XYZ file of C-alpha atoms in Angstrom:
673
model
C 51.101 177.502 34.393
C 48.777 176.753 37.283
C 47.970 173.293 36.200
C 51.985 172.684 35.654
C 52.601 173.772 39.048
C 49.873 171.717 40.616
C 51.108 168.731 38.627
C 54.661 168.966 39.459
C 53.526 169.594 43.266
C 51.447 166.256 42.960
C 54.413 164.455 41.446
C 56.824 165.757 43.840
C 55.082 165.381 47.255
C 52.275 163.197 46.248
C 51.675 160.184 48.887
C 50.287 156.621 48.561
C 50.162 154.193 51.081
C 48.538 150.689 51.279
C 47.176 149.581 54.874
C 46.574 145.394 55.645
C 44.340 144.650 58.498
C 44.449 141.325 59.435
C 42.038 139.102 62.059
C 42.623 136.066 64.370
C 40.836 132.881 64.643
C 41.119 129.429 65.584
C 42.405 126.395 63.434
C 39.946 125.446 60.846
C 38.389 129.114 60.552
C 38.454 131.541 57.581
C 40.029 135.246 58.181
C 38.949 138.484 56.131
C 41.757 140.334 55.569
C 40.866 143.947 54.363
C 43.080 145.963 52.036
C 43.002 149.882 52.142
C 44.566 152.348 49.818
C 45.146 156.058 50.531
C 46.533 157.498 47.225
C 46.850 160.973 46.232
C 47.600 160.109 42.579
C 45.082 158.837 40.233
C 45.725 155.013 40.199
C 44.260 153.300 37.039
C 45.902 149.747 38.245
C 47.413 148.268 41.218
C 49.633 145.191 41.600
C 50.143 143.919 45.518
C 52.571 140.893 46.431
C 51.533 139.595 49.880
C 54.067 136.503 51.113
C 52.029 133.708 52.814
C 52.788 131.361 55.693
C 52.300 127.465 55.303
C 49.713 128.012 58.205
C 47.932 130.693 56.101
C 46.005 129.344 53.108
C 44.414 131.703 50.493
C 40.609 130.723 50.115
C 40.152 130.777 46.164
C 37.970 133.337 44.549
C 37.404 135.100 47.904
C 39.476 138.596 46.758
C 36.747 141.110 46.264
C 36.818 144.799 45.189
C 35.116 147.685 47.207
C 32.271 148.816 44.881
C 32.666 152.137 46.416
C 35.935 152.581 45.043
C 35.923 150.338 41.713
C 35.104 152.226 38.300
C 34.872 149.490 36.238
C 37.871 148.017 37.692
C 38.415 144.233 37.950
C 40.755 141.971 40.461
C 42.576 138.711 39.990
C 44.234 136.928 42.752
C 46.235 133.738 42.616
C 49.191 132.085 44.801
C 52.541 131.090 43.544
C 55.609 130.431 44.974
C 54.054 131.232 48.564
C 53.031 134.721 47.826
C 49.476 136.039 47.052
C 49.365 138.001 43.723
C 46.642 140.776 43.340
C 46.330 142.588 40.441
C 43.239 145.701 40.068
C 43.236 146.773 36.641
C 40.657 148.685 34.189
C 40.357 148.652 30.392
C 39.093 151.931 30.031
C 41.873 153.413 31.964
C 39.542 155.100 34.755
C 41.123 155.452 38.093
C 40.100 154.691 41.525
C 37.221 156.450 42.792
C 38.116 158.662 45.757
C 41.565 158.828 47.806
C 41.183 156.618 50.613
C 39.157 153.759 52.163
C 39.446 150.358 51.659
C 40.359 148.955 48.371
C 39.673 144.891 48.646
C 38.975 141.629 50.731
C 40.261 138.095 50.861
C 40.075 135.533 52.914
C 42.781 133.051 54.571
C 41.869 129.519 56.062
C 43.956 129.127 59.386
C 46.205 126.119 60.006
C 46.869 124.369 63.433
C 50.121 126.167 64.838
C 49.017 128.758 67.194
C 51.020 131.866 66.452
C 50.849 135.581 64.953
C 51.749 135.821 61.349
C 52.789 138.916 59.422
C 51.084 140.265 56.425
C 53.288 142.567 54.464
C 52.788 143.650 50.979
C 54.804 144.895 48.285
C 52.733 147.552 46.118
C 53.099 148.912 42.355
C 50.534 151.754 41.488
C 50.109 152.800 37.704
C 48.271 155.998 36.100
C 46.562 155.879 32.636
C 49.555 157.290 31.033
C 51.642 154.314 31.960
C 53.553 155.718 34.703
C 54.632 153.821 37.656
C 55.054 154.930 41.174
C 55.396 153.357 44.433
C 53.493 153.395 47.845
C 54.250 152.439 51.385
C 52.704 149.825 53.161
C 51.529 149.026 56.876
C 51.778 145.326 57.865
C 48.737 143.702 58.999
C 48.665 140.340 61.290
C 46.710 136.974 61.346
C 46.520 135.138 64.632
C 45.918 131.327 64.941
C 44.435 131.185 68.415
C 44.977 127.688 69.966
C 46.447 125.783 72.780
C 49.607 123.353 72.499
C 51.056 120.835 74.464
C 54.769 120.223 74.469
C 56.350 117.543 76.443
C 60.092 118.835 77.715
C 60.489 115.299 79.115
C 60.045 112.853 76.338
C 61.900 109.995 78.229
C 61.622 109.576 82.322
C 64.013 107.083 83.373
C 63.682 105.738 86.762
C 66.535 103.918 86.897
C 68.055 100.813 88.832
C 65.485 100.842 91.501
C 64.181 98.313 94.377
C 61.041 97.106 94.049
C 58.165 97.301 96.798
C 58.887 101.236 97.129
C 57.264 104.176 95.766
C 59.749 106.503 93.528
C 58.526 109.744 91.728
C 60.071 111.548 88.635
C 58.677 114.739 87.179
C 56.937 114.935 83.473
C 57.768 118.546 82.386
C 54.730 119.806 80.400
C 54.403 123.442 78.588
C 51.723 124.798 76.735
C 53.315 126.716 74.166
C 49.936 127.795 72.464
C 48.259 130.980 73.010
C 45.141 129.740 74.989
C 44.562 127.881 78.202
C 45.420 123.923 77.752
C 42.920 121.815 79.422
C 44.157 118.696 80.121
C 41.230 116.205 80.827
C 42.769 113.005 81.186
C 46.361 111.416 82.037
C 46.453 107.740 81.169
C 49.172 105.180 81.554
C 49.791 101.673 80.105
C 51.031 100.249 83.427
C 48.757 100.214 86.640
C 52.148 100.823 88.608
C 51.781 104.652 87.993
C 50.033 107.500 89.122
C 49.347 110.846 89.382
C 47.903 112.898 91.945
C 45.379 114.857 89.442
C 44.298 113.519 86.221
C 42.822 116.780 84.861
C 44.647 120.521 85.143
C 44.883 123.739 82.948
C 47.958 125.306 82.017
C 48.055 128.677 80.990
C 49.264 129.905 77.464
C 53.253 129.801 77.745
C 53.346 128.479 81.056
C 55.103 125.142 82.275
C 53.965 122.786 84.543
C 55.796 119.997 86.814
C 53.566 116.722 87.075
C 54.815 114.390 89.512
C 54.403 110.929 88.396
C 54.459 108.174 91.114
C 56.069 104.436 90.281
C 55.570 101.596 92.607
C 57.195 98.599 91.095
C 55.985 94.965 92.199
C 58.016 92.922 90.007
C 61.844 93.086 89.003
C 62.566 93.397 85.270
C 63.229 96.301 83.228
C 59.932 97.893 81.716
C 59.159 100.734 79.081
C 55.751 101.854 79.447
C 54.117 105.234 78.563
C 51.833 108.076 79.697
C 49.427 109.854 77.587
C 47.955 113.430 77.840
C 44.597 114.176 76.722
C 44.089 117.838 76.297
C 42.758 120.383 73.975
C 46.095 120.867 72.388
C 45.833 121.611 68.678
C 47.923 118.594 67.867
C 45.716 116.079 70.111
C 47.277 113.810 72.531
C 50.810 113.870 73.765
C 53.110 110.991 75.783
C 55.914 110.322 77.134
C 58.105 106.998 77.778
C 58.737 105.623 81.463
C 61.588 103.470 81.839
C 63.135 101.537 84.842
C 64.980 98.886 86.270
C 63.229 97.330 88.841
C 64.969 94.625 91.081
C 64.248 92.721 94.096
C 66.526 93.838 96.851
C 68.443 90.772 98.075
C 71.269 92.342 100.235
C 74.347 90.477 101.889
C 75.966 92.788 105.087
C 79.254 91.789 106.780
C 79.147 92.357 110.586
C 81.723 94.559 112.050
C 83.468 93.249 115.534
C 86.411 94.683 117.967
C 89.173 93.013 120.186
C 91.984 92.762 121.753
C 95.244 91.255 119.778
C 95.303 87.417 120.625
C 91.625 87.126 120.718
C 89.151 85.474 118.534
C 86.563 87.289 117.471
C 83.071 86.132 115.508
C 81.593 87.975 112.290
C 78.297 87.837 111.362
C 76.811 87.675 107.975
C 73.555 88.690 107.691
C 71.122 88.663 104.640
C 68.111 91.129 103.863
C 66.525 89.034 100.823
C 63.078 89.772 98.807
C 63.452 86.501 96.627
C 63.567 83.177 98.188
C 67.241 82.264 98.020
C 68.580 78.342 97.983
C 72.353 79.091 98.090
C 75.013 82.007 99.311
C 78.830 82.293 98.099
C 81.181 84.966 99.018
C 85.399 85.673 99.371
C 86.924 87.503 101.892
C 91.123 88.919 101.110
C 92.215 88.546 104.858
C 94.320 91.369 105.677
C 97.572 89.567 107.318
C 96.187 90.641 110.910
C 93.399 88.657 110.866
C 93.590 84.889 110.825
C 90.870 82.354 109.951
C 89.958 80.177 112.780
C 89.384 76.498 111.241
C 85.901 75.269 111.017
C 84.495 78.179 112.505
C 81.837 79.041 109.501
C 78.467 78.049 110.557
C 75.115 78.295 109.424
C 72.832 80.345 111.531
C 69.075 79.444 112.569
C 68.001 81.031 109.577
C 69.885 78.866 106.934
C 70.079 75.707 109.135
C 68.744 73.440 106.292
C 71.765 74.126 104.221
C 75.541 73.070 104.545
C 78.281 75.153 105.657
C 81.851 74.763 104.034
C 85.010 77.235 103.982
C 88.459 76.807 102.541
C 91.336 79.341 102.303
C 94.135 79.613 99.950
C 96.772 82.710 99.854
C 94.709 84.325 102.298
C 91.702 84.431 99.889
C 88.842 82.959 102.501
C 85.493 81.154 100.608
C 82.500 80.704 102.144
C 79.633 78.627 100.488
C 76.011 77.680 102.243
C 74.297 75.439 99.891
C 71.835 72.425 99.740
C 71.041 69.765 97.010
C 67.491 69.732 97.974
C 67.259 73.644 97.005
C 66.173 74.563 100.485
C 65.374 77.955 101.251
C 66.913 80.201 103.726
C 63.857 81.420 106.166
C 62.560 84.637 106.361
C 63.616 87.741 104.577
C 66.086 89.689 107.052
C 68.544 88.297 109.738
C 71.813 86.242 110.335
C 72.698 83.653 108.050
C 76.072 82.540 109.293
C 79.208 83.698 111.091
C 82.894 82.595 111.283
C 85.882 83.363 113.513
C 88.944 85.385 112.907
C 92.028 85.592 115.293
C 93.331 88.794 115.968
C 97.338 88.911 115.114
C 97.907 92.668 114.868
C 98.927 95.960 116.283
C 96.141 98.358 116.781
C 94.119 99.400 113.724
C 90.899 98.852 111.591
C 90.763 96.159 109.176
C 88.515 96.044 106.478
C 86.373 92.944 105.296
C 85.173 93.509 102.156
C 82.639 90.688 100.123
C 83.929 89.587 97.062
C 82.405 87.091 94.372
C 78.840 87.375 96.172
C 76.366 85.023 94.706
C 72.712 84.591 96.532
C 71.331 82.198 94.407
C 67.686 81.309 94.055
C 66.242 78.077 92.666
C 66.932 78.358 89.179
C 70.667 79.472 89.863
C 69.984 83.119 89.152
C 72.597 85.640 91.169
C 69.863 87.374 92.653
C 72.546 89.972 94.603
C 71.380 93.236 94.531
C 74.151 94.758 96.950
C 77.018 93.832 99.100
C 78.097 95.889 102.415
C 81.375 94.898 104.018
C 82.530 95.563 107.783
C 85.840 95.823 109.527
C 87.295 94.459 112.512
C 89.054 96.872 115.449
C 92.188 95.190 117.262
C 93.076 96.688 120.613
C 96.867 95.923 120.876
C 99.206 96.461 124.133
C 102.643 97.742 122.911
C 105.806 96.922 125.306
C 108.416 99.751 125.884
C 111.468 99.442 128.039
C 115.234 99.678 127.612
C 117.187 97.541 126.096
C 119.931 97.249 128.442
C 120.048 97.070 132.436
C 123.180 97.499 134.389
C 122.840 95.809 137.692
C 125.646 97.985 138.677
C 128.786 96.793 141.429
C 128.038 93.967 143.420
C 129.811 92.367 146.295
C 130.083 88.708 145.996
C 128.677 87.794 149.427
C 125.438 89.968 148.557
C 122.398 89.599 146.169
C 122.252 91.859 143.426
C 119.122 93.621 142.833
C 117.722 96.111 140.573
C 114.301 97.607 139.596
C 113.621 97.671 135.529
C 110.675 99.372 134.578
C 108.387 98.369 131.976
C 105.732 100.689 130.159
C 102.587 100.015 127.937
C 102.265 102.383 125.178
C 99.333 100.526 123.717
C 95.702 100.494 124.210
C 94.946 96.825 125.553
C 96.373 95.184 128.552
C 100.190 94.083 128.227
C 100.954 90.619 129.847
C 104.277 89.416 130.721
C 103.975 85.799 131.183
C 107.465 84.609 130.779
C 110.891 86.009 131.695
C 113.930 83.881 131.097
C 117.813 84.341 131.293
C 120.583 83.114 128.836
C 122.610 82.396 132.068
C 122.294 80.468 135.761
C 121.885 82.616 138.853
C 119.356 85.264 137.276
C 115.725 85.334 138.480
C 112.877 88.187 139.156
C 111.370 88.586 142.260
C 107.842 89.176 141.082
C 105.084 86.449 140.326
C 104.194 86.007 136.688
C 101.941 86.837 135.135
C 102.511 90.449 135.009
C 99.888 92.795 133.854
C 100.000 96.390 132.346
C 97.136 98.475 131.884
C 97.534 100.580 128.702
C 99.717 103.568 129.300
C 100.616 102.482 133.174
C 104.070 101.209 134.041
C 105.296 98.508 136.547
C 108.922 97.702 137.934
C 110.106 94.246 138.052
C 112.833 93.299 140.302
C 115.750 91.527 138.647
C 118.173 89.251 140.602
C 121.344 87.998 140.512
C 123.177 85.782 143.081
C 126.899 86.040 141.859
C 129.469 83.116 142.350
C 132.759 84.876 140.883
C 134.263 88.225 140.970
C 134.530 90.232 138.005
C 132.633 91.740 134.974
C 129.318 89.914 133.532
C 126.835 90.056 131.062
C 123.900 88.036 129.739
C 120.297 88.511 128.000
C 117.363 88.700 129.887
C 113.798 87.748 127.359
C 110.575 89.107 128.223
C 107.655 87.409 126.818
C 104.487 89.370 125.982
C 101.358 89.476 123.921
C 102.408 92.606 122.030
C 101.681 91.181 118.773
C 104.660 93.679 117.344
C 107.433 92.487 119.834
C 106.622 88.963 121.451
C 110.039 88.699 123.326
C 111.766 91.731 124.262
C 115.300 90.961 124.812
C 117.337 93.062 127.361
C 121.416 93.149 127.777
C 122.239 92.602 131.548
C 125.759 93.472 132.740
C 127.260 94.399 136.025
C 130.750 93.662 137.730
C 130.887 91.263 141.079
C 133.728 91.932 143.843
C 135.181 90.928 146.685
C 134.329 93.496 149.703
C 137.339 94.239 151.541
C 136.439 97.392 153.702
C 138.088 99.253 156.762
C 135.958 101.180 159.461
C 137.231 103.668 161.738
C 136.120 104.933 165.354
C 137.297 107.417 167.421
C 137.285 108.329 171.176
C 138.587 111.018 173.494
C 140.930 109.812 176.225
C 142.968 111.486 178.827
C 145.922 112.381 176.975
C 144.435 112.988 173.491
C 142.590 111.234 171.180
C 142.427 107.352 169.972
C 141.731 106.134 166.265
C 140.658 102.411 165.803
C 140.683 100.826 162.346
C 138.802 97.622 161.790
C 138.965 95.309 158.680
C 135.897 93.751 157.233
C 137.241 91.582 154.605
C 136.525 88.538 152.211
C 140.081 88.323 150.616
C 142.965 87.498 152.548
C 145.224 90.285 152.866
C 148.834 89.805 153.234
C 149.657 93.788 153.152
C 148.140 96.827 153.733
C 148.858 100.709 153.334
C 146.622 103.999 154.591
C 147.228 107.538 155.243
C 145.676 108.770 158.354
C 144.480 112.663 158.264
C 143.996 114.640 161.762
C 144.186 117.402 163.580
C 147.198 119.603 163.158
C 149.188 119.950 166.564
C 147.891 116.651 167.299
C 151.370 113.897 167.094
C 151.142 110.261 167.346
C 154.239 107.897 166.419
C 154.954 103.939 165.998
C 155.079 103.840 169.768
C 151.519 104.958 170.050
C 150.446 102.185 167.516
C 148.671 99.265 169.344
C 148.158 96.166 167.008
C 145.262 94.026 167.200
C 144.970 90.005 167.192
C 144.547 90.065 163.558
C 147.857 91.617 162.990
C 149.654 89.460 165.014
C 153.194 88.181 163.519
C 152.950 91.200 160.985
C 155.064 94.013 160.611
C 154.349 97.686 160.431
C 155.629 101.022 160.192
C 154.088 104.606 161.137
C 155.698 107.230 159.262
C 154.716 111.432 159.536
C 154.383 112.465 155.847
C 153.261 116.263 156.585
C 151.579 118.076 159.184
C 148.814 116.102 160.576
C 149.291 113.018 158.157
C 150.627 109.891 159.173
C 151.172 106.663 156.955
C 150.655 103.586 158.161
C 152.264 100.161 156.544
C 151.588 96.507 157.775
C 153.152 93.962 155.888
C 154.252 90.285 156.358
C 157.837 88.902 156.016
C 156.697 85.253 155.594
C 153.646 85.889 153.637
C 151.300 85.752 156.554
C 147.696 86.558 155.630
C 145.012 88.284 157.158
C 142.218 85.792 156.890
C 138.570 86.720 156.187
C 136.728 88.252 158.611
C 135.651 91.161 160.660
C 137.450 92.792 163.474
C 139.863 95.265 164.691
C 143.325 95.667 163.365
C 145.051 98.655 165.237
C 144.687 101.311 167.483
C 146.693 104.750 166.850
C 146.379 107.422 169.689
C 147.275 111.236 169.116
C 148.200 113.281 172.027
C 147.611 116.511 173.149
C 144.842 118.142 174.884
C 141.330 118.656 173.062
C 140.668 122.051 172.082
C 137.864 123.191 170.950
C 138.879 123.264 167.143
C 138.107 119.376 167.683
C 134.261 120.098 167.609
C 134.397 120.439 163.604
C 136.630 118.127 162.857
C 136.690 114.756 160.761
C 139.176 111.886 160.168
C 140.187 110.958 156.956
C 141.874 108.048 155.708
C 142.813 107.468 152.375
C 145.588 106.143 149.707
C 144.197 102.532 150.910
C 145.869 99.727 149.887
C 144.698 95.913 150.902
C 147.132 93.289 148.760
C 146.357 89.961 148.345
C 148.296 86.649 148.418
C 148.736 87.894 144.499
C 150.111 91.315 144.791
C 146.526 92.855 143.975
C 144.970 95.626 145.611
C 141.381 94.316 146.636
C 140.409 97.187 148.765
C 136.795 97.972 148.248
C 137.018 101.629 149.058
C 139.869 104.227 148.172
C 139.121 106.871 150.955
C 136.995 106.931 153.877
C 135.928 110.055 156.700
C 134.788 109.630 159.978
C 133.008 112.632 161.484
C 134.298 112.652 164.826
C 131.512 112.965 167.842
C 132.311 115.487 170.465
C 128.693 115.149 171.906
C 129.805 113.373 174.505
C 131.795 116.101 176.229
C 128.529 117.627 177.106
C 127.459 114.669 179.193
C 127.959 116.288 182.586
C 126.139 113.636 184.822
C 127.653 110.488 182.716
C 124.492 109.158 182.361
C 125.470 108.549 178.544
C 123.200 110.831 177.072
C 123.291 114.940 176.037
C 120.235 116.186 177.593
C 118.686 118.979 179.647
C 119.433 117.471 182.490
C 123.401 117.918 181.927
C 122.257 121.897 181.420
C 120.967 121.523 184.989
C 124.171 120.084 186.295
C 126.318 122.404 184.548
C 124.441 125.103 185.856
C 124.839 124.019 189.645
C 128.763 123.792 189.035
C 128.678 127.351 188.122
C 126.541 128.354 191.044
C 129.239 126.529 193.285
C 128.285 123.019 193.487
C 131.143 120.890 191.883
C 130.690 117.949 193.505
C 131.228 114.796 191.075
C 132.134 117.247 188.223
C 135.363 116.947 186.336
C 136.274 120.720 185.672
C 137.850 119.894 182.233
C 134.798 118.465 180.946
C 132.607 121.491 182.016
C 135.041 123.822 180.355
C 133.054 123.597 176.604
C 134.420 126.042 174.884
C 137.873 125.262 176.323
C 138.946 129.056 177.285
C 139.923 127.744 181.009
C 137.093 128.983 182.538
C 133.747 127.286 183.210
C 130.891 130.254 183.039
C 127.874 131.078 181.415
C 128.799 130.758 177.860
C 129.783 126.995 178.400
C 125.949 126.636 179.246
C 125.261 128.366 175.962
C 127.953 126.474 173.725
C 126.424 123.173 175.729
C 122.526 123.793 174.789
C 123.939 124.167 171.255
C 125.398 120.785 171.155
C 122.131 119.562 172.644
C 120.214 120.894 169.766
C 122.269 119.475 167.080
C 122.888 115.987 168.695
C 120.816 112.708 168.015
């Protein structure tokens, strides 16, 4: 019963464990692998299956049993389908000695790939009765120790680059091994390549950016190699170096600026490494730039070449050539110039070279780059009204009106000519007239009339505004024949006289007017006195309302008042002058001056005459109203009345001469001219 219980306990709780212990080494080394067995069962036979990586090669015949655990046991080992099969057995069915310890060893030959490789086993154990039982397994490892170089940039392309300069690109190196990589040499297949250091180390797993300098001296596509000599397990590694170096032969178009209507010079400059014997380029000219014929000239550098130009449909073609293949001198500088006339408004206008050829002696186009230029135009801009009214002008006078012209551009505006589409017009200013940017000037437009009536014509202003070379301005106005009446008045002993004069261009055969004067002052036809100019004409003076009288002068035989200047009549008003006259005025309206043809040719419909009463203060009768009159008035008030009219001294017309009259006289003097 005790044996049965022990047997059951062992079967149920027995533990069997296989442990693999590996090692490490360098490529080509042999590493011994130990297999240990810890068993609780009586193991008579053991079968192991261990997968092997292609970098681990089993050494034939290297599998050996540990004599301390073998008891007549034998071992066989071999590789099939990538697995190492090991069988431990005995013909007399004896179990292995002991329960723990190394069971066997075998050897593996290491290949090149640096890495740690796992060793795991599938285990099958058996006893003397043929019973099979499993065992757990503890894996081991084998490590191949080596440095391994990986070039992360297998192709390095420097691209399209000018010669005679130095360029750098990085070659990325990485040590993907597990030992320090020692680079002992960096070799190039072309002398134009170099590195600052040719030996260096890269730690395990680390990366290095190696700067490779390239200094091309010749043009043409190249394909070279850089090789890194090191302790890498796979030996030297290389990278491809590519480039398309070219010689620099560049054409530059210069820039210029100027004022519209000017000519500017455009420079062509060449920077060349190769000998150049011919140049060709084209320009599509904007309409604001006009090529000046025959202005294309070779400069000193290209003095041995002939310059020709042509232009078709705005396309300018320029050529420098030499039948003897004369080279352009030097390597940098101006080779030719041409001119354009500026025929546009303010702005920037590009000059981009097209179809450029910089030819060497073998007619190969060596152009590497072209650079355009521009022309900046500054232009004036005229700004003024489209119409000008000269107003009403008497036929005996000259119409003169100021007209403003402004320059809204950024260059000087020049008015070089002003014409009119009709005779009799002119401007007072001398030409040319220059107006700075954002400034204005006035011109005086003059017209000498010949007949009366409405008129119109056009003034044409010629200037250097490229957008408006000729500004057309409509002129208009009216010419009349001047026929004007005028009025003067004076105080009389009996009242006040109103004298009317006429300045007439047209012969007048009749006239009419209404005279407005003070209420209470009366007149009549008997107080109407005609002058020499009205002799032979009839007249009527009629009261219209209080203070208003209508005067009509006419001729029964159509006699006319001839052209001229002079008095027509005097109309006297009777009544003593009162204080109310001080602020009075005479108004004449409803004026009609009739010509022979019955037309009203009066130049005015109403006029006003301000009555000048200040003469009442002229006490000493010297023709002036001043402080001396106050002194005289004061003397009169004190009792010295010699030579002074008492009525005239009573300034405020209150019937008394006293201090208030002095105050009033002082006020008159202050307000009198």
